[in-house]
Short mmCIF file of C-alpha atoms and ligand atoms in Angstrom, two decimals:
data_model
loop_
_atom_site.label_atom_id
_atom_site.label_comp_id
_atom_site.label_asym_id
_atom_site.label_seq_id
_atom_site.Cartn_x
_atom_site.Cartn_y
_atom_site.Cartn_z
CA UNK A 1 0.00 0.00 0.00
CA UNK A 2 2.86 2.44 1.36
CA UNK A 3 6.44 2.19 0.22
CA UNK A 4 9.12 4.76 0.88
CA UNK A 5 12.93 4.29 -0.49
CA UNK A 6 15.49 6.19 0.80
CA UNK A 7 12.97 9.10 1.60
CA UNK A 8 14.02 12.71 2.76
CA UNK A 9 12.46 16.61 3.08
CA UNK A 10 14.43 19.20 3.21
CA UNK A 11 12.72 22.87 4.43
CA UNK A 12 14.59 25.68 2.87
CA UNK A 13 13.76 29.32 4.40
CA UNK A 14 16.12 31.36 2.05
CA UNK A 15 19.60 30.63 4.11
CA UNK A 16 18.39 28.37 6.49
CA UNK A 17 17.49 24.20 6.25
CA UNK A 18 15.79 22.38 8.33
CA UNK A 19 16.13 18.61 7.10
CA UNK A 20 13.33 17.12 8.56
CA UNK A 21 13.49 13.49 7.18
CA UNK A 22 16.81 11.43 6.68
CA UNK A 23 16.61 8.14 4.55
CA UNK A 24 13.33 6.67 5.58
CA UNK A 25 12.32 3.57 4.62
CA UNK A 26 9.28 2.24 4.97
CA UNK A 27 6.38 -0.26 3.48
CA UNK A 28 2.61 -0.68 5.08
CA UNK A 29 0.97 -3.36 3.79
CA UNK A 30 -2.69 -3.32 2.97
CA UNK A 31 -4.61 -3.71 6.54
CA UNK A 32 -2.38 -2.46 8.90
CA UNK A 33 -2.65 -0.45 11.77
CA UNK A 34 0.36 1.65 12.53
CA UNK A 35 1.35 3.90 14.98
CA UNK A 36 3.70 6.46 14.59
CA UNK A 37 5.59 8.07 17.23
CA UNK A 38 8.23 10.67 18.47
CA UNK A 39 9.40 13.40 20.09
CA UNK A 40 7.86 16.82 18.59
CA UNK A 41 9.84 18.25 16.33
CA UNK A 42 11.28 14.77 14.67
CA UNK A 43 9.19 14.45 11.81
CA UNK A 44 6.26 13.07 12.56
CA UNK A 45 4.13 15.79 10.63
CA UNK A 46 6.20 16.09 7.86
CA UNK A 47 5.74 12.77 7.46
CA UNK A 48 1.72 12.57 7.96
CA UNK A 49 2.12 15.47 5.02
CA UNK A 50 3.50 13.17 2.57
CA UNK A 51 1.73 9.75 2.98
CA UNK A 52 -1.44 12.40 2.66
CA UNK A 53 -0.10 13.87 -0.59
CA UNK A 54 -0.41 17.30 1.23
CA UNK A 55 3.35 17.32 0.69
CA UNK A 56 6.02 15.76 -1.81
CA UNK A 57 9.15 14.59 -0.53
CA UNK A 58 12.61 16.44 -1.54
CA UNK A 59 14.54 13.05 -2.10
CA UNK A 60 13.76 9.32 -2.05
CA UNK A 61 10.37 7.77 -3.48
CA UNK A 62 7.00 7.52 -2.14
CA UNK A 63 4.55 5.10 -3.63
CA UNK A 64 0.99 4.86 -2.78
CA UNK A 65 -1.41 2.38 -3.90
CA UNK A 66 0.88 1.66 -7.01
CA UNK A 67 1.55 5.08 -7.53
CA UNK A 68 4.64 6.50 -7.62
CA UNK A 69 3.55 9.83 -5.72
CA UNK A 70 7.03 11.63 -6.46
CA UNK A 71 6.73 12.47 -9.92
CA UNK A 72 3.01 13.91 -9.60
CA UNK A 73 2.52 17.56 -9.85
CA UNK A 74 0.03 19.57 -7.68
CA UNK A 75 -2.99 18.58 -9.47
CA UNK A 76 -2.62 15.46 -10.02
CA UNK A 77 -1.54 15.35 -6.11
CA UNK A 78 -4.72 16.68 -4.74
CA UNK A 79 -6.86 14.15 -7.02
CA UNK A 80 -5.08 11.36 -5.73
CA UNK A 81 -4.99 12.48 -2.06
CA UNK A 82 -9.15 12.94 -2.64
CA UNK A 83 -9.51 9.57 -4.12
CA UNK A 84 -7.06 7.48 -1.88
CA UNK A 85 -6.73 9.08 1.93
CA UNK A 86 -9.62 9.94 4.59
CA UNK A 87 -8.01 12.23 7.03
CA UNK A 88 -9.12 11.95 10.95
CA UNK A 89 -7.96 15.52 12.95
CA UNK A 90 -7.47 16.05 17.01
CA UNK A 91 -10.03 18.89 16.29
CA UNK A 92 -12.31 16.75 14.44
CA UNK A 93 -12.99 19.48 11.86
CA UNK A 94 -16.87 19.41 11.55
CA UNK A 95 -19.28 21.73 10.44
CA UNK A 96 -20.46 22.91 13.38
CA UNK A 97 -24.12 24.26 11.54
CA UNK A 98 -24.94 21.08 9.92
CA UNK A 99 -25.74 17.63 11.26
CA UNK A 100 -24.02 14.50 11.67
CA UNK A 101 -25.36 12.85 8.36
CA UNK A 102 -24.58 16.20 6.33
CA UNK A 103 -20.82 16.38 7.44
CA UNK A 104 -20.34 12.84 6.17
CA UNK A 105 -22.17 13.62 2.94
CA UNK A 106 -19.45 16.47 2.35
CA UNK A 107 -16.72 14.53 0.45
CA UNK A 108 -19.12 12.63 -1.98
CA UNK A 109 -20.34 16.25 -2.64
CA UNK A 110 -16.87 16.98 -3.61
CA UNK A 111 -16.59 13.64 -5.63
CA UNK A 112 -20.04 14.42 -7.35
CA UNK A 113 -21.73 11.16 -5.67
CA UNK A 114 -25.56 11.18 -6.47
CA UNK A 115 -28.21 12.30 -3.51
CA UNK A 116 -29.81 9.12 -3.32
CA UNK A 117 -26.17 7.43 -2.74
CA UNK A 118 -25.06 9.79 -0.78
CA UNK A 119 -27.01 9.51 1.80
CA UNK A 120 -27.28 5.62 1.96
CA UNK A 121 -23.58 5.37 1.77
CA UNK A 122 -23.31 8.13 4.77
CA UNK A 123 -25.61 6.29 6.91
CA UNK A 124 -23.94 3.23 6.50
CA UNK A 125 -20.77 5.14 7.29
CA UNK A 126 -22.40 6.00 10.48
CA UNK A 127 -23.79 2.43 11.41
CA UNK A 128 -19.70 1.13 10.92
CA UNK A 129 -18.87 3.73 14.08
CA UNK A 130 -22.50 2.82 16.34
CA UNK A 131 -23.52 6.60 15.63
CA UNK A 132 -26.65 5.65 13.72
CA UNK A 133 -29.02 6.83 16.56
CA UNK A 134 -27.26 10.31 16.47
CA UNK A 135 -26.93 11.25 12.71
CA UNK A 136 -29.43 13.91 12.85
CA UNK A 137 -27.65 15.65 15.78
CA UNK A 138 -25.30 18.30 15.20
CA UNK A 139 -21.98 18.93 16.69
CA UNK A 140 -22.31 20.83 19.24
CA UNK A 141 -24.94 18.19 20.52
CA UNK A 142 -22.69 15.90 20.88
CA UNK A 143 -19.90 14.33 22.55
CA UNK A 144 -15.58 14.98 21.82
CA UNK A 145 -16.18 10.83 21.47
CA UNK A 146 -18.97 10.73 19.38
CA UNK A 147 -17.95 13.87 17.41
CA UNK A 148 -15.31 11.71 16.25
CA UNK A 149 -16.49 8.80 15.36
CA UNK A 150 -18.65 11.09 12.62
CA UNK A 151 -15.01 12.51 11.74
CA UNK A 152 -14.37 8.66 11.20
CA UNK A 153 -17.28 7.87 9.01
CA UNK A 154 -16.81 11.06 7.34
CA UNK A 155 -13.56 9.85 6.58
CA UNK A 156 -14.56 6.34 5.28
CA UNK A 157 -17.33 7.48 2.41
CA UNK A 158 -15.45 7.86 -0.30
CA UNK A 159 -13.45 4.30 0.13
CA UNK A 160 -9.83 5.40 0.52
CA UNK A 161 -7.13 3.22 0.73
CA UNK A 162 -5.67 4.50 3.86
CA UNK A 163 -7.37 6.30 7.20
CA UNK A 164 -4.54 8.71 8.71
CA UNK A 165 -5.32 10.24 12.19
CA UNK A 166 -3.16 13.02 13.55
CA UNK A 167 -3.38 12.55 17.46
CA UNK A 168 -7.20 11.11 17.05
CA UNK A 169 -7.23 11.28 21.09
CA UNK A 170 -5.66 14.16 21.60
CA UNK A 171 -8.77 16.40 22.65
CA UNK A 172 -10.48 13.31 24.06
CA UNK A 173 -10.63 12.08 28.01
CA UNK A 174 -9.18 8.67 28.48
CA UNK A 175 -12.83 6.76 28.03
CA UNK A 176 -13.57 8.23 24.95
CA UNK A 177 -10.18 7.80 23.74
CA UNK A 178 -10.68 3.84 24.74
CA UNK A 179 -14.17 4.09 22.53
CA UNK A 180 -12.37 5.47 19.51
CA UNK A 181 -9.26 2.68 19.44
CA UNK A 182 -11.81 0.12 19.35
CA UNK A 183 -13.92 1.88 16.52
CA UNK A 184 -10.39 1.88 15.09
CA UNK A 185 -9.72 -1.76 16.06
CA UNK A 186 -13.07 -2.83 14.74
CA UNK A 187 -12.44 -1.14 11.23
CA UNK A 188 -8.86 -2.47 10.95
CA UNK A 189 -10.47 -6.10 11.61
CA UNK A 190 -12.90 -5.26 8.47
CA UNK A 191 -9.69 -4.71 6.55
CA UNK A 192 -9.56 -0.62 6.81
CA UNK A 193 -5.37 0.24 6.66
CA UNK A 194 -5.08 2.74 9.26
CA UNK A 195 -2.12 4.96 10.05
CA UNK A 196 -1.80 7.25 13.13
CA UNK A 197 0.04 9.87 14.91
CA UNK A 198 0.35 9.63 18.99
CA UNK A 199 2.03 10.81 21.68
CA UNK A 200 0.80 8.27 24.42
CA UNK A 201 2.03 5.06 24.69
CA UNK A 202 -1.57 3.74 25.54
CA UNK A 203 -3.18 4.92 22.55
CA UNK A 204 -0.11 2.82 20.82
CA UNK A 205 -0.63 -0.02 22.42
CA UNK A 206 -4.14 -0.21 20.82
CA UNK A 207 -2.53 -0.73 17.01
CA UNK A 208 -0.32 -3.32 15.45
CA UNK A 209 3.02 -1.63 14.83
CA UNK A 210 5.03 1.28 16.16
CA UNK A 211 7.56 3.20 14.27
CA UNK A 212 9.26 5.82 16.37
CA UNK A 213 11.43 8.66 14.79
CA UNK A 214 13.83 10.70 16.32
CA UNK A 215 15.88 13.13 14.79
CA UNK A 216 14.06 12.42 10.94
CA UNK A 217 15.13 9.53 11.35
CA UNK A 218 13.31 6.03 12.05
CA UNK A 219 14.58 5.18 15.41
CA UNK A 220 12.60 1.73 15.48
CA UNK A 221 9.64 -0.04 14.23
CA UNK A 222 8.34 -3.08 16.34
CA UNK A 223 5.33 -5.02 16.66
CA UNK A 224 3.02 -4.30 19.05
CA UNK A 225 3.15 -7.30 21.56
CA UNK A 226 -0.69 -8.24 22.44
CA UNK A 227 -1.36 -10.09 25.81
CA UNK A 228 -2.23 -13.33 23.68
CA UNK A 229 0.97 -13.04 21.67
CA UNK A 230 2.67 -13.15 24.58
CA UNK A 231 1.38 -16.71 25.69
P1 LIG B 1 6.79 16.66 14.63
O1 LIG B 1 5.50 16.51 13.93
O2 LIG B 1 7.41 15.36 15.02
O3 LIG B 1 6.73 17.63 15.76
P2 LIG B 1 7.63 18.12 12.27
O4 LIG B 1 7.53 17.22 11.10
O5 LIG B 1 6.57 19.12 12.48
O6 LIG B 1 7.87 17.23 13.57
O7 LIG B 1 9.02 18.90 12.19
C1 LIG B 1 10.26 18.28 11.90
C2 LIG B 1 11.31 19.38 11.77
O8 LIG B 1 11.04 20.13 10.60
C3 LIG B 1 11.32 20.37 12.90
O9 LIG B 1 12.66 20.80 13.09
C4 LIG B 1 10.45 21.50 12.40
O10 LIG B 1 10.78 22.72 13.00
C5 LIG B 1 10.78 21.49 10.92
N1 LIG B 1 9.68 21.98 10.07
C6 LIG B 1 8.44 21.44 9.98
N2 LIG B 1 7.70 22.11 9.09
C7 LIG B 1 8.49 23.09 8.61
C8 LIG B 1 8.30 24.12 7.64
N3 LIG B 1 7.14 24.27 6.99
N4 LIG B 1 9.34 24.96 7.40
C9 LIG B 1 10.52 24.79 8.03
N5 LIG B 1 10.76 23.85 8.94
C10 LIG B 1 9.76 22.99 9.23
P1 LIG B 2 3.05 19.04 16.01
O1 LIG B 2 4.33 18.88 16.74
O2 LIG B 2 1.85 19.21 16.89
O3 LIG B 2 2.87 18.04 14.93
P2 LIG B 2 4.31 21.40 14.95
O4 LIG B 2 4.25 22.44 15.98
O5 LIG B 2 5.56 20.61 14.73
O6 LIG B 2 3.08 20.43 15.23
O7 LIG B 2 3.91 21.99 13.54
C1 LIG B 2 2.71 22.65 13.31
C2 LIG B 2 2.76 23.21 11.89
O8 LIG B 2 3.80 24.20 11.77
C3 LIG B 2 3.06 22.12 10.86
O9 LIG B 2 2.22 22.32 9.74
C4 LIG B 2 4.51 22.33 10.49
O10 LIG B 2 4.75 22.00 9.13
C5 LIG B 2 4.71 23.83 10.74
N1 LIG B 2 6.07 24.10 11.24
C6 LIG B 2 6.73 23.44 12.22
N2 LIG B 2 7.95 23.95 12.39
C7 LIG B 2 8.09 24.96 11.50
C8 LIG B 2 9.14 25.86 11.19
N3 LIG B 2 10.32 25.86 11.80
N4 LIG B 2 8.91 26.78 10.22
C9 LIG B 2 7.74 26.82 9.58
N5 LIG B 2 6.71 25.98 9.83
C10 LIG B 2 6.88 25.06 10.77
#
């Protein structure tokens, strides 16, 4: 699915460069669940930026999905990021005027889905995260949990190929954050390839792989060791 050779980003500012990625190498596989982690400032955003296609790399490759994503211009990058990634924000990002159901209709809007369609396919969305009961609600009627699950669904609609979620938990208390690993969990199990950004351990824990960066550079990447592994 993912598959980075040799991958770097340099920032210029006129004199100064910040090189924010060294030489990463990295392949995801169709349904995995990743976490990725790291001090701030080691390039964990810079890196969510180029699986996303939000940014290109200054050196290496990057292929998505068969794609090599390197050699694409700006046009071609934002059609592919449309049509392959469903972002999940800390903030959640909603509408805060319209309801549940209408936020997740917004990117089949964008990819000219029908009305009929849209709707079925953005209640279904909302059955795959339990928020079924709530679609007519709107944000501010609802919970930081349950706010993201629609942030999920919304996120699932259009079919992408990858779900990447820049600290998912990070505005949520420690129950809610529990509910939204296991919506997580539950997707990965239906074969959803999901890639993450964390700072707690915890949250970690809850995927399949870690890779941790330091520097730019990836420090490790390990399996996540699950209590029935273990025996
Ligand atoms: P993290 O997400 O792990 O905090 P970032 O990817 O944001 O790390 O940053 C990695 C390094 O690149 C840092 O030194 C940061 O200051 C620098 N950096 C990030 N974005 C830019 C940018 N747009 N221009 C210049 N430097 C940047
Ligand atoms: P986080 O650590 O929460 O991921 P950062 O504070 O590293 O976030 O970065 C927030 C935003 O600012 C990112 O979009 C990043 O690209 C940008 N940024 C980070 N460092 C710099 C920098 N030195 N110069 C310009 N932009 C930067």
């Amino acid at each position: 699915m993912i598959s980075m050779k040799n991958l770097g980003k340099v920032y210029k500012n006129g004199q100064i460069q910040v090189e924010a990625l060294k030489n990463v190498n990295i392949d995801i596989e169709k349904e995995e669940f990743v976490a990725i982690m790291g001090p701030s400032g080691s390039g964990k955003s810079t890196l969510m930026n180029i699986i996303g296609c939000l940014d290109k790399s200054t050196s290496g490759e990057y292929w998505l999905d068969g794609i090599n994503i390197s050699t694409l211009n700006e046009v071609q990058l934002a059609k592919i990021r449309n049509l392959k990634i469903g972002f999940v924000f800390q903030s959640f990002n909603l509408l805060p005027r319209i309801t549940a159901l209408q936020n997740v209709e917004l990117p089949m809007i964008y990819a000219g889905v029908g009305s009929k369609e849209r709707r079925n396919r953005a209640i279904s969305a909302l059955e795959r995260v339990g928020l079924e009961k709530r679609m007519h609600h709107k944000p501010n009627e609802m919970s930081g949990g349950q706010k993201q699950r629609v942030a999920i669904a919304r996120a699932l609609v259009n079919s992408p190929a990858i779900i990447l979620a820049d600290e998912p938990t990070g505005n949520l208390d420690s129950s809610s954050s529990e509910e939204i690993m296991s919506v997580f969990q539950d997707l990965n199990k239906e074969g959803v390839t999901i890639v993450l950004v964390t700072h707690e351990p915890d949250i970690a824990e809850h995927t399949k792989r870690v890779l941790r960066f330091r520097d730019g550079f990836l420090k490790s990447d390990e399996v996540v060791k699950k209590p029935l592994d273990a025996k």
